[in-house]
XYZ file of C-alpha atoms in Angstrom:
785
model
C -26.887 29.806 -14.332
C -24.808 32.909 -15.288
C -25.712 36.426 -14.434
C -28.853 37.165 -16.552
C -28.587 40.258 -19.077
C -31.719 42.376 -20.515
C -31.498 43.410 -24.662
C -33.962 45.775 -26.096
C -35.448 44.792 -28.970
C -38.183 47.175 -31.189
C -40.691 45.484 -33.267
C -42.954 47.545 -35.842
C -45.920 46.077 -37.162
C -47.389 47.511 -40.689
C -51.508 47.769 -41.165
C -53.718 47.799 -43.918
C -56.750 48.202 -45.021
C -59.422 45.354 -43.764
C -60.423 43.097 -45.587
C -64.545 42.453 -45.757
C -63.609 39.114 -43.257
C -59.806 38.156 -41.943
C -58.602 34.832 -40.662
C -56.053 34.837 -38.633
C -54.165 31.664 -36.669
C -51.916 32.308 -33.973
C -50.180 29.652 -31.891
C -53.009 29.198 -29.246
C -55.892 31.011 -30.413
C -57.790 31.263 -33.613
C -59.565 34.611 -35.009
C -62.298 36.265 -36.850
C -63.213 40.545 -37.771
C -65.664 40.124 -40.436
C -67.553 43.345 -41.201
C -70.845 44.262 -39.851
C -72.219 47.091 -42.126
C -75.956 46.258 -43.849
C -75.894 45.687 -47.222
C -77.997 46.067 -49.768
C -80.112 43.383 -50.799
C -79.343 41.446 -54.140
C -81.448 40.203 -56.794
C -78.903 36.967 -56.453
C -78.520 37.162 -53.062
C -77.182 33.374 -51.900
C -78.548 31.827 -48.619
C -75.302 30.410 -46.210
C -76.109 27.128 -45.351
C -79.661 27.401 -45.129
C -80.732 25.447 -42.149
C -78.538 27.775 -40.038
C -80.991 30.551 -40.487
C -83.907 28.490 -39.961
C -82.140 26.747 -36.352
C -80.828 30.082 -35.613
C -83.971 32.210 -36.335
C -86.112 31.158 -32.934
C -83.007 32.093 -30.614
C -82.755 35.728 -32.646
C -86.630 35.699 -32.426
C -86.729 35.237 -28.680
C -83.244 37.401 -27.716
C -83.135 40.354 -25.312
C -83.073 43.930 -27.797
C -79.894 45.287 -27.703
C -77.528 42.523 -26.945
C -75.123 40.574 -28.985
C -75.209 36.919 -28.748
C -73.684 33.818 -30.279
C -74.444 30.524 -31.631
C -72.246 28.106 -31.829
C -73.651 25.065 -34.575
C -72.554 21.484 -33.474
C -73.492 18.378 -34.499
C -75.266 17.025 -32.108
C -76.129 20.384 -30.951
C -76.911 24.096 -30.923
C -75.792 26.350 -28.298
C -76.605 30.123 -27.793
C -74.300 32.186 -25.306
C -74.396 36.151 -24.073
C -71.367 37.784 -24.571
C -70.973 37.641 -20.456
C -71.107 33.749 -20.732
C -69.072 33.975 -24.051
C -66.169 35.500 -22.047
C -66.447 33.223 -18.787
C -65.797 30.135 -21.353
C -62.651 31.163 -22.571
C -64.328 33.258 -26.082
C -63.069 37.145 -26.996
C -65.770 38.848 -28.648
C -65.536 42.411 -29.247
C -67.234 44.800 -31.566
C -66.439 48.093 -33.139
C -68.752 50.295 -35.705
C -67.782 48.458 -38.899
C -65.777 45.343 -37.138
C -67.178 42.040 -35.245
C -64.352 39.529 -34.162
C -64.537 36.732 -32.741
C -61.323 34.996 -30.908
C -61.498 31.410 -29.856
C -58.917 28.756 -27.730
C -58.201 25.477 -29.442
C -59.077 23.891 -26.580
C -62.671 25.338 -26.458
C -65.316 23.138 -25.671
C -67.316 24.198 -29.359
C -63.829 23.237 -31.049
C -65.134 20.461 -34.018
C -62.123 18.745 -35.568
C -61.926 17.862 -39.502
C -60.058 16.683 -42.028
C -59.774 18.818 -45.479
C -57.842 16.589 -48.327
C -55.400 14.869 -44.992
C -54.977 18.035 -43.414
C -56.811 18.623 -39.579
C -58.497 21.581 -39.179
C -59.436 23.041 -35.836
C -63.072 24.595 -36.859
C -65.886 26.454 -35.259
C -69.404 26.908 -36.651
C -70.772 30.115 -35.107
C -73.197 32.800 -35.700
C -73.385 36.503 -34.085
C -76.371 38.595 -33.959
C -77.411 41.252 -32.119
C -81.471 42.346 -31.373
C -82.706 46.046 -32.402
C -86.213 47.188 -32.935
C -87.347 46.341 -36.374
C -84.235 44.290 -37.002
C -82.063 41.519 -36.579
C -77.938 41.841 -37.319
C -77.090 38.239 -37.383
C -73.263 37.834 -38.928
C -71.439 34.801 -39.639
C -68.259 34.204 -37.736
C -67.615 30.433 -38.147
C -63.161 30.502 -38.319
C -60.565 27.238 -38.768
C -57.289 26.704 -38.456
C -55.077 23.750 -39.614
C -53.325 22.039 -36.691
C -50.768 19.777 -37.804
C -49.796 19.042 -42.127
C -45.941 19.666 -40.877
C -43.663 16.856 -42.196
C -39.677 16.172 -42.018
C -37.714 14.265 -44.255
C -34.572 15.048 -45.692
C -33.541 17.432 -43.412
C -36.296 19.577 -45.025
C -39.211 20.945 -42.846
C -42.478 20.556 -45.779
C -45.031 22.516 -44.492
C -48.786 22.073 -45.968
C -52.089 23.810 -45.522
C -55.332 23.148 -48.170
C -56.199 26.497 -50.160
C -60.174 26.150 -49.440
C -61.600 24.994 -46.836
C -65.633 24.248 -46.464
C -66.026 25.444 -43.001
C -65.156 29.200 -44.433
C -66.288 28.880 -47.989
C -69.843 27.736 -47.578
C -72.149 28.690 -50.281
C -69.281 29.933 -52.188
C -68.751 28.406 -55.738
C -65.719 30.693 -57.317
C -62.690 31.600 -55.991
C -59.217 33.423 -57.129
C -56.313 34.169 -55.536
C -55.422 37.322 -55.190
C -52.235 37.024 -52.706
C -49.878 34.266 -51.417
C -46.571 35.360 -49.257
C -44.123 34.072 -46.023
C -42.201 34.694 -43.944
C -40.094 34.761 -41.024
C -41.388 35.976 -37.533
C -43.879 37.866 -38.307
C -41.999 39.064 -41.802
C -42.327 38.818 -45.167
C -39.350 37.684 -47.129
C -39.063 38.197 -50.574
C -38.508 35.768 -53.276
C -34.937 36.839 -53.013
C -34.718 36.595 -49.948
C -36.411 32.633 -49.721
C -34.122 32.134 -52.482
C -30.872 32.557 -50.102
C -32.324 31.161 -47.265
C -32.900 28.100 -49.714
C -37.290 28.247 -48.998
C -39.546 27.273 -51.560
C -42.773 28.453 -50.761
C -45.086 26.407 -53.948
C -49.108 26.936 -54.861
C -50.562 24.305 -57.060
C -54.619 24.351 -57.281
C -55.813 22.968 -54.159
C -52.415 23.707 -51.540
C -49.711 25.964 -50.693
C -46.443 24.513 -49.550
C -43.466 25.817 -47.609
C -39.914 24.253 -47.766
C -37.956 24.970 -45.025
C -34.399 23.333 -44.352
C -33.574 22.720 -41.009
C -31.016 25.138 -39.973
C -32.282 27.975 -41.921
C -31.530 31.393 -40.931
C -34.706 32.610 -39.178
C -34.379 29.600 -37.058
C -33.022 28.066 -33.749
C -31.582 25.745 -32.308
C -31.682 24.633 -28.484
C -30.766 22.323 -26.537
C -33.283 18.674 -25.273
C -32.879 15.202 -24.157
C -34.315 12.791 -24.601
C -34.242 9.230 -22.696
C -31.181 10.674 -20.732
C -29.928 11.357 -24.479
C -28.546 15.013 -25.438
C -29.678 16.273 -28.594
C -31.308 18.860 -30.537
C -34.261 20.791 -31.856
C -34.668 23.140 -34.297
C -37.168 25.703 -34.157
C -38.851 28.699 -36.344
C -41.995 30.744 -36.787
C -43.566 30.903 -40.099
C -46.562 32.625 -40.812
C -48.369 32.634 -44.028
C -50.851 35.139 -45.929
C -53.290 34.249 -48.265
C -55.565 36.646 -49.620
C -58.785 35.256 -51.864
C -62.034 36.438 -53.430
C -64.960 34.163 -53.943
C -68.369 35.041 -55.287
C -69.935 34.872 -51.765
C -67.615 36.868 -49.154
C -65.400 39.035 -51.861
C -61.976 39.304 -50.340
C -60.814 37.083 -47.744
C -57.534 37.368 -45.809
C -56.725 34.118 -44.548
C -53.329 34.571 -41.718
C -51.541 31.275 -40.660
C -48.484 31.927 -37.773
C -46.766 28.670 -36.817
C -44.374 27.831 -34.490
C -42.911 24.936 -35.941
C -40.190 22.395 -33.821
C -38.659 19.674 -35.059
C -38.748 16.333 -33.461
C -35.386 15.485 -31.053
C -32.065 14.730 -32.515
C -29.287 13.351 -30.702
C -26.659 14.401 -31.191
C -22.954 12.539 -31.604
C -20.211 14.242 -29.313
C -16.873 14.462 -30.394
C -14.695 13.291 -28.017
C -10.700 14.091 -28.039
C -7.625 13.545 -26.625
C -4.375 15.835 -27.670
C -2.257 14.511 -24.422
C 1.070 16.798 -23.691
C 3.548 14.658 -23.407
C 6.313 16.728 -22.148
C 3.902 17.663 -19.203
C 2.189 15.048 -18.469
C -1.375 16.332 -18.894
C -4.223 14.946 -20.323
C -5.976 17.794 -22.792
C -9.441 15.964 -23.330
C -12.125 18.442 -25.653
C -15.304 17.709 -25.576
C -18.367 18.684 -27.818
C -19.735 20.726 -29.804
C -22.667 22.252 -27.361
C -25.212 25.255 -27.894
C -24.467 27.499 -25.858
C -27.646 26.856 -23.716
C -25.755 24.106 -21.802
C -23.611 24.424 -18.577
C -21.094 22.225 -16.984
C -22.055 21.657 -13.502
C -20.119 18.276 -11.885
C -18.092 15.824 -12.371
C -18.226 12.149 -11.475
C -14.594 10.509 -10.096
C -14.343 7.572 -9.556
C -17.750 7.119 -8.589
C -17.640 10.487 -6.055
C -19.317 13.768 -8.002
C -17.366 17.258 -7.267
C -18.725 20.465 -8.380
C -16.570 21.961 -10.897
C -14.267 24.018 -8.630
C -14.249 21.206 -6.140
C -12.703 19.141 -9.461
C -10.029 21.504 -9.910
C -8.721 20.494 -6.181
C -9.150 17.053 -7.402
C -6.381 18.123 -10.046
C -9.451 18.087 -13.329
C -8.965 21.656 -14.947
C -12.082 21.856 -16.581
C -13.298 25.320 -18.706
C -15.533 26.435 -22.117
C -14.177 27.684 -25.686
C -16.769 29.993 -27.561
C -17.394 29.801 -31.035
C -19.213 32.269 -33.324
C -20.588 30.321 -34.523
C -23.053 30.118 -31.322
C -21.375 26.699 -30.696
C -18.587 26.247 -27.742
C -16.474 22.766 -26.761
C -15.391 22.131 -22.691
C -11.722 21.808 -22.180
C -10.393 19.055 -19.391
C -6.895 19.462 -18.445
C -5.839 16.454 -15.705
C -2.183 15.493 -15.204
C -1.611 11.355 -15.672
C -0.772 11.324 -11.953
C -4.172 12.259 -10.806
C -6.092 11.000 -8.697
C -8.725 8.641 -10.549
C -6.601 7.640 -13.793
C -6.021 3.940 -14.685
C -2.685 3.165 -15.227
C -2.270 -0.117 -17.163
C 1.237 -1.953 -18.590
C 0.853 -2.503 -21.873
C 3.970 -3.646 -23.536
C 7.595 -3.013 -23.628
C 8.357 0.558 -22.586
C 4.864 1.743 -22.851
C 1.911 1.408 -20.261
C -1.946 3.018 -21.333
C -3.422 6.111 -18.935
C -7.033 6.202 -19.061
C -9.806 8.327 -18.044
C -13.489 7.901 -16.827
C -14.762 10.609 -15.552
C -18.730 11.063 -16.008
C -19.715 14.958 -17.115
C -23.188 16.604 -15.942
C -24.555 19.510 -18.306
C -27.437 21.421 -17.244
C -29.772 23.336 -20.134
C -31.046 26.714 -19.433
C -32.989 27.760 -18.656
C -35.287 24.806 -18.813
C -32.876 22.942 -15.927
C -32.763 19.393 -17.844
C -29.957 17.916 -16.965
C -27.171 15.394 -19.248
C -24.366 13.500 -18.741
C -21.717 12.611 -20.581
C -19.038 10.085 -19.698
C -16.172 10.212 -20.675
C -13.503 7.177 -21.564
C -9.971 8.261 -22.867
C -6.813 5.926 -22.992
C -3.329 8.164 -23.579
C -0.827 5.807 -24.282
C 2.699 6.998 -22.882
C 6.368 5.087 -23.194
C 7.205 5.714 -19.927
C 7.146 2.349 -18.274
C 10.016 1.405 -15.760
C 9.551 -2.651 -15.434
C 11.385 -4.786 -11.798
C 14.799 -5.929 -12.077
C 15.987 -8.717 -10.551
C 19.324 -9.823 -9.107
C 20.759 -12.476 -7.124
C 22.891 -15.145 -5.920
C 23.353 -17.912 -3.600
C 24.604 -19.142 -0.856
C 24.933 -22.524 1.101
C 22.189 -23.414 1.738
C 19.925 -20.924 -0.251
C 18.566 -18.872 -3.274
C 18.253 -15.024 -2.657
C 16.376 -13.451 -5.803
C 16.205 -9.530 -4.774
C 13.517 -7.782 -7.380
C 14.186 -3.967 -7.809
C 10.593 -2.532 -8.766
C 9.783 -0.143 -11.180
C 6.672 1.615 -12.177
C 4.376 -0.666 -13.587
C 4.388 -3.598 -11.033
C 2.398 -1.996 -8.234
C -0.285 -4.673 -8.341
C 1.954 -7.998 -9.957
C 2.132 -11.034 -8.220
C 5.075 -13.079 -7.444
C 4.466 -16.799 -8.267
C 7.374 -19.228 -8.426
C 5.682 -22.125 -10.824
C 1.906 -21.876 -9.244
C 2.237 -20.863 -6.101
C 1.550 -17.472 -5.002
C 4.251 -15.841 -2.477
C 2.419 -14.827 0.579
C 4.028 -13.775 3.754
C 1.566 -15.694 5.691
C 2.268 -18.977 3.747
C 6.168 -18.463 4.012
C 7.082 -20.527 6.729
C 4.667 -22.945 6.148
C 6.803 -23.612 2.424
C 10.727 -22.954 4.464
C 10.772 -19.474 2.418
C 11.526 -16.045 3.349
C 9.718 -13.007 1.331
C 10.205 -9.403 2.180
C 8.428 -6.602 0.147
C 9.437 -2.954 1.734
C 7.262 -1.306 -1.526
C 10.807 -0.916 -3.422
C 12.211 -4.508 -3.316
C 10.890 -7.599 -3.254
C 13.561 -10.034 -1.338
C 12.660 -13.767 -1.558
C 15.160 -17.010 -0.383
C 14.079 -20.649 -1.193
C 16.199 -23.287 0.262
C 18.157 -25.439 -2.197
C 16.072 -28.192 -1.385
C 12.545 -26.637 -1.056
C 10.213 -28.489 -3.728
C 9.630 -24.594 -5.664
C 13.081 -25.463 -6.971
C 14.508 -27.388 -10.378
C 17.646 -29.302 -10.700
C 19.144 -29.661 -13.623
C 21.905 -31.833 -12.557
C 24.570 -33.601 -10.586
C 28.179 -34.009 -10.793
C 31.039 -34.442 -8.857
C 31.401 -30.087 -9.103
C 27.812 -30.277 -7.605
C 24.568 -30.209 -8.053
C 22.596 -26.931 -10.954
C 19.536 -26.158 -9.632
C 17.458 -22.894 -10.784
C 14.560 -21.020 -8.854
C 12.306 -19.260 -11.636
C 9.546 -16.472 -10.500
C 7.149 -15.060 -12.740
C 5.620 -11.465 -12.142
C 1.474 -12.347 -12.835
C -1.167 -9.803 -12.950
C -2.902 -9.211 -9.871
C -6.181 -9.426 -12.202
C -6.003 -11.729 -15.005
C -2.844 -13.617 -13.613
C -1.588 -13.591 -16.890
C 2.423 -14.059 -16.875
C 4.142 -9.969 -16.565
C 8.014 -10.903 -15.744
C 10.141 -13.679 -15.622
C 13.308 -13.674 -13.550
C 15.245 -17.493 -12.763
C 18.979 -18.201 -10.841
C 20.678 -20.817 -11.359
C 23.559 -21.874 -8.620
C 25.760 -24.996 -8.463
C 25.565 -25.786 -5.034
C 27.693 -28.422 -3.033
C 26.817 -32.290 -2.712
C 27.290 -32.629 0.073
C 23.915 -30.865 0.905
C 22.369 -33.687 -0.239
C 24.514 -36.456 1.948
C 25.036 -37.093 5.508
C 27.617 -39.954 6.934
C 27.355 -39.673 10.390
C 29.398 -41.072 12.751
C 27.032 -43.760 14.086
C 27.435 -45.582 10.616
C 23.551 -44.616 9.262
C 23.602 -42.105 6.012
C 20.669 -39.684 4.834
C 20.671 -39.665 1.282
C 18.222 -37.101 -0.195
C 18.104 -37.698 -4.079
C 15.993 -34.652 -6.396
C 14.530 -35.662 -9.202
C 15.723 -33.852 -12.131
C 13.701 -31.468 -14.813
C 14.226 -34.291 -17.762
C 13.021 -36.695 -16.072
C 9.360 -35.195 -15.656
C 7.535 -38.542 -15.047
C 10.085 -39.235 -12.310
C 7.414 -40.783 -9.213
C 9.570 -40.198 -6.502
C 7.883 -42.223 -4.110
C 9.043 -44.862 -6.415
C 12.708 -44.463 -5.829
C 14.663 -47.224 -4.511
C 18.023 -48.179 -3.238
C 19.931 -51.209 -4.874
C 17.511 -53.391 -2.618
C 14.990 -52.123 -3.811
C 12.642 -53.094 -0.319
C 14.343 -49.780 0.781
C 12.239 -47.066 0.124
C 12.186 -43.857 0.919
C 11.116 -42.096 4.622
C 10.774 -38.493 2.922
C 8.822 -37.881 -0.631
C 8.129 -34.849 -1.976
C 7.468 -33.940 -5.502
C 11.134 -32.809 -6.092
C 13.272 -34.735 -3.554
C 12.682 -38.245 -1.742
C 14.866 -38.757 0.998
C 16.745 -42.270 2.697
C 17.888 -43.092 5.708
C 19.013 -45.981 6.484
C 22.364 -47.459 8.550
C 25.681 -48.465 6.114
C 25.457 -52.044 6.657
C 21.857 -52.317 5.236
C 20.317 -51.854 1.573
C 22.509 -53.600 -0.566
C 24.659 -51.299 0.749
C 28.468 -52.610 -0.740
C 32.282 -51.531 1.023
C 35.893 -51.825 0.572
C 38.805 -51.837 3.003
C 41.755 -49.895 2.879
C 44.774 -49.869 5.809
C 42.923 -46.398 6.741
C 39.493 -46.289 5.922
C 36.358 -48.355 5.275
C 33.757 -46.993 1.970
C 30.510 -47.664 1.292
C 28.565 -47.116 -1.930
C 25.042 -47.561 -2.982
C 22.796 -46.488 -5.441
C 19.448 -44.102 -5.502
C 17.664 -45.932 -8.269
C 14.357 -45.196 -10.476
C 13.291 -47.803 -12.778
C 9.727 -47.143 -15.100
C 7.178 -50.066 -14.558
C 7.794 -52.929 -16.347
C 11.243 -52.260 -17.159
C 14.430 -53.288 -15.501
C 16.679 -51.078 -16.213
C 16.942 -47.992 -14.195
C 16.383 -44.184 -15.323
C 17.727 -42.968 -13.461
C 20.727 -43.837 -11.041
C 22.860 -41.763 -8.493
C 25.255 -43.255 -6.619
C 26.957 -42.206 -3.366
C 29.623 -43.187 -1.205
C 30.859 -42.228 2.453
C 34.428 -42.721 3.395
C 35.046 -42.900 7.258
C 38.212 -43.514 8.679
C 39.526 -44.459 12.241
C 37.500 -42.074 14.649
C 36.535 -39.956 11.685
C 34.058 -39.694 9.049
C 33.833 -37.507 6.001
C 31.334 -36.336 3.727
C 32.708 -37.053 0.031
C 31.598 -35.970 -3.700
C 28.598 -37.853 -5.713
C 27.014 -37.546 -9.257
C 23.755 -38.445 -10.924
C 24.694 -40.770 -14.011
C 23.177 -41.011 -17.118
C 23.938 -44.320 -17.789
C 24.473 -47.604 -15.907
C 27.186 -46.542 -12.895
C 30.638 -46.204 -13.312
C 32.753 -46.200 -10.673
C 33.675 -42.227 -9.486
C 36.858 -40.704 -8.138
C 37.204 -39.257 -4.554
C 36.925 -35.449 -5.076
C 38.984 -32.532 -3.928
C 37.560 -29.903 -1.622
C 38.208 -26.225 -2.416
C 39.546 -23.067 -0.875
C 36.771 -21.077 0.919
C 37.511 -17.599 1.849
C 35.930 -14.254 2.715
C 36.362 -10.956 2.283
C 33.928 -8.672 4.500
C 33.189 -5.221 5.997
C 32.562 -4.458 8.916
C 30.276 -1.407 10.534
C 32.367 -0.647 13.454
C 36.019 -1.350 15.205
C 34.474 -4.099 17.315
C 33.960 -6.337 14.674
C 31.460 -7.347 15.439
C 28.123 -6.927 12.928
C 29.748 -6.805 9.339
C 27.788 -5.464 6.335
C 24.639 -7.687 4.875
C 24.662 -8.384 1.353
C 21.447 -6.287 1.107
C 23.186 -3.405 2.525
C 25.201 -3.126 -0.470
C 26.901 -0.395 -1.821
C 28.127 1.092 1.394
C 28.046 4.343 1.830
C 31.101 6.547 3.150
C 32.114 9.315 3.049
C 35.614 11.520 3.315
C 38.262 10.123 6.508
C 35.684 7.909 7.685
C 37.230 4.277 8.463
C 36.822 1.040 6.726
C 37.082 -2.250 8.677
C 37.772 -5.207 6.710
C 38.306 -9.254 7.905
C 39.184 -12.002 5.836
C 38.438 -15.216 6.922
C 39.215 -18.672 6.350
C 35.802 -20.813 6.265
C 37.011 -24.113 4.952
C 38.536 -26.578 5.700
C 38.287 -25.578 9.479
C 41.388 -27.343 10.413
C 43.882 -26.013 13.531
C 46.597 -26.662 11.476
C 45.932 -23.806 9.528
C 46.795 -20.254 8.740
C 45.944 -17.394 6.437
C 47.915 -14.529 5.650
C 47.517 -11.793 3.182
C 49.762 -10.999 0.523
C 48.585 -7.901 -1.428
C 45.168 -5.783 -0.852
C 44.271 -3.508 -3.668
C 41.013 -1.518 -4.762
C 39.319 -1.172 -8.096
C 36.413 0.808 -9.476
C 34.654 -2.376 -11.167
C 34.084 -5.758 -9.192
C 36.849 -7.388 -11.627
C 40.145 -8.151 -9.607
C 42.498 -7.252 -13.149
C 40.735 -4.376 -13.724
C 42.575 -0.540 -13.723
C 43.312 1.883 -12.447
C 44.208 -0.007 -9.179
C 44.708 1.589 -5.391
C 46.867 -0.634 -3.195
C 46.063 -1.597 0.599
C 48.808 -3.978 1.358
C 51.949 -4.533 -0.700
C 53.401 -8.438 0.769
C 51.771 -8.182 3.331
C 52.614 -4.817 4.652
C 50.815 -1.330 4.514
C 51.939 1.147 1.355
C 53.915 3.385 2.755
C 52.771 5.541 -0.078
C 49.461 5.932 1.352
C 49.958 9.273 4.724
C 47.243 7.272 6.072
C 48.803 4.262 6.740
C 47.072 0.870 6.911
C 46.138 -0.585 10.766
C 46.064 -4.390 11.596
C 44.196 -5.702 14.078
C 44.635 -8.590 16.849
C 42.497 -11.496 16.630
C 41.476 -13.048 19.820
C 39.091 -16.309 20.532
C 36.000 -15.398 20.750
C 32.442 -17.331 20.507
C 32.662 -16.388 16.649
C 36.300 -17.529 16.435
C 37.257 -20.417 16.860
C 39.961 -20.515 15.106
C 42.267 -16.769 15.090
C 44.973 -18.136 12.681
C 41.801 -18.244 10.328
C 41.535 -14.543 10.178
C 43.173 -11.280 9.699
C 41.864 -7.410 10.385
C 42.596 -4.106 9.309
C 41.635 -0.703 8.830
C 41.777 1.943 5.729
C 41.086 5.529 5.371
C 38.756 7.208 3.006
C 41.481 9.467 2.793
C 43.788 6.605 0.569
C 41.406 6.918 -2.093
C 42.358 10.625 -2.661
C 43.951 11.869 -6.219
C 45.698 15.149 -5.669
C 42.890 17.263 -3.957
C 39.952 15.878 -5.505
C 38.091 12.930 -3.475
C 37.265 9.702 -6.183
C 33.836 9.514 -5.578
C 32.458 6.210 -6.838
C 31.882 2.707 -6.424
C 34.498 0.944 -4.999
C 35.296 -2.902 -4.575
C 38.182 -4.391 -2.167
C 40.648 -6.987 -2.946
C 42.368 -9.615 -1.432
C 44.946 -12.160 -2.105
C 45.789 -14.977 0.453
C 48.566 -17.790 1.538
C 47.756 -20.531 3.374
C 50.166 -21.706 5.668
C 51.094 -24.131 7.902
C 50.584 -22.951 11.689
C 54.429 -24.743 12.095
C 56.186 -23.468 9.387
C 59.396 -25.504 7.717
C 62.705 -23.523 8.148
C 62.975 -23.060 4.156
C 59.230 -21.693 3.896
C 60.190 -17.708 3.339
C 57.068 -16.497 1.901
C 55.603 -17.673 5.619
C 57.917 -16.319 7.656
C 58.410 -12.893 6.537
C 57.130 -10.185 8.112
C 57.079 -6.077 7.453
C 59.534 -3.911 8.678
C 60.816 0.085 7.811
C 61.932 -0.682 4.755
C 61.594 -1.760 1.738
C 60.095 -5.503 0.753
C 61.544 -7.467 -0.840
C 59.309 -11.000 -2.097
C 61.263 -14.466 -1.821
C 60.645 -17.397 -3.119
C 59.846 -20.185 -1.535
C 60.338 -23.754 -1.733
C 57.240 -25.142 -0.137
C 54.478 -24.889 -2.098
C 51.381 -23.183 -0.772
C 47.434 -22.816 -1.612
C 46.799 -19.043 -2.328
C 43.261 -17.640 -3.236
C 41.681 -14.320 -4.073
C 38.641 -12.903 -2.896
C 36.735 -10.070 -2.603
C 34.270 -7.148 -1.015
C 30.578 -5.994 -2.079
C 30.455 -2.125 -3.760
C 31.737 0.310 -1.205
C 30.151 4.247 -2.673
C 33.425 7.014 -1.096
C 31.421 10.624 -1.340
C 32.696 14.151 -0.175
C 31.345 15.403 3.564
C 27.851 14.765 5.090
C 27.682 18.625 5.088
C 28.810 18.827 1.470
C 33.016 19.875 2.175
C 36.300 19.009 2.269
C 37.225 18.593 5.826
């Protein structure tokens, strides 16, 4: 609670002359004040309920002298109390020289509830007497007050009071209204003031009715709680003064002071979010509230914190008060604060959800209520994951760069959830470092799809899907397609054993790999998976045909698939093994869509590599995942060019030209020459250095490799270092280790003078090879050295 403040307020009450009888109905008691002087006997004096006097007279006759007593008249009994006893029972009794006053609490035992025109009254019929010598003074001190008569309709309070009540008008036969006035907070209101407040006071034959709009000036709202819900009640203090004359009592002044409180009305709170996208802030307003409400704590993700503690969690709350006596609360919280749920929606949009419960206290009652707040901000800041892929001889490699929306996305291939704990079982590798997800899948994995088989290779695809971790809805798809050499599917062993793997094509979805056969249908696969079947047999079995020539034997067979009841194969894969003297060779094959045609032997391709090594020892090259490689001024780049296939010791690799570009295209401009006609670029101040290659456990044929060193100074133009990604390329020529004298190209050597490229009469296999990206930067201390 805030520090209490004290306000002084002055009030005055005007007093007019006493009426012969005055009745007051207060909030917690009712009161009657009657003049007690002894009047002259009149000719037409009317007895007040004669039976009351008959019943009363014995008590008055037997009472002690000079002592006030009260007799209460109830339907079932009458009871006389001394003043001291009446005080102890909660009554108030007082006298002056001219008046007697009786005050009765609403919970007194002698109270009777009586209906008048549908309105319930709390009534007490009593007579007060005083006995002296030769005289008994008796006063009628009956009093009654309405306890209901208030209705609420159409945002209006309707208060109805019957004008004449039998218990207060016993014996009277004629009535005349003298005054009917109303007011608020113990102050009478003029007709103009009543009209300005849209209040209506009506006086008809039997009732007085007052209509007050809920919310009218003079009343007040206070916050309330019902069944945990927040709302408000309107309260107002009204009073009604009715003066009338009758032929028994003369003038009676009847004043009713009524505290009215409307029923609980639930309040609808407005929650508005005006996010500040540039500052990445939610700006949520909640309200409106009355000033008797205070925010005490917040519940964030199940943890309740006070308002000051919430600031430490990134939740700033404050209130704004308005002149009309209301206020709102403001919550400012960062999109990245704890407890803010982030959800990717579509394209480039994410939704940030604030889910917090505010607890309020009502002063001074200390009642509490809670307000749950759920608000969503859509922000176009989504970064989707991206991927790059490549294939080597045996595997697919897919590298996914994480975005900011896929923290809870799971990798799937088909229906297989990729997990490290089952990776070995399904022969794939999976590595997730938080920023990159790397997946490597073997070419012959059941997770791979096969599109076609041709002499040039087997076209295969790998499709990876990222799915929502809760709903498993597809979020992002990646795929990579590569053509693998057919030699991966066939082995022609020297002992005459053939191992052939037939793969299922996507266009033959209904193909059952277990029903694949060779020409001899009794030859069935030795190993079957969902997408492949492996046959292992001798070349002299399973219907294998053979052809002879002077230097080799060629064996042919087919892998076939027949649909049930059909003699025409819908799948036919022809394969060939050629055996030469003391040697065996794997020859390429292809899948035929129709019945077989003979295929010609294929020719191999030149297989080259250009690698960048970490040190001069050439022991460890940079791996694919380490590119782009960052190098600084004056650092050395160690390159190695290698002939991978064919592995023929009679061949030698020679370098022609090597150059660098700032894109992957070998022909892009600008270009920086490194080697020209196999020799270093004479225009470089730091010459290229060649290294001799010797035999080792890694190097079986030293003549298949060339190594050289390049200094980063090579890529400085003028005094400016080129800070960019560079790609290195080399063109090579394959020569015989024993070149002919006419072979000028393979016999040329570098010398200090100018270089001349001669033409050779001998044809030579040639090729080009490129490296990954190298990022050139200034020195590590930020200055050129």
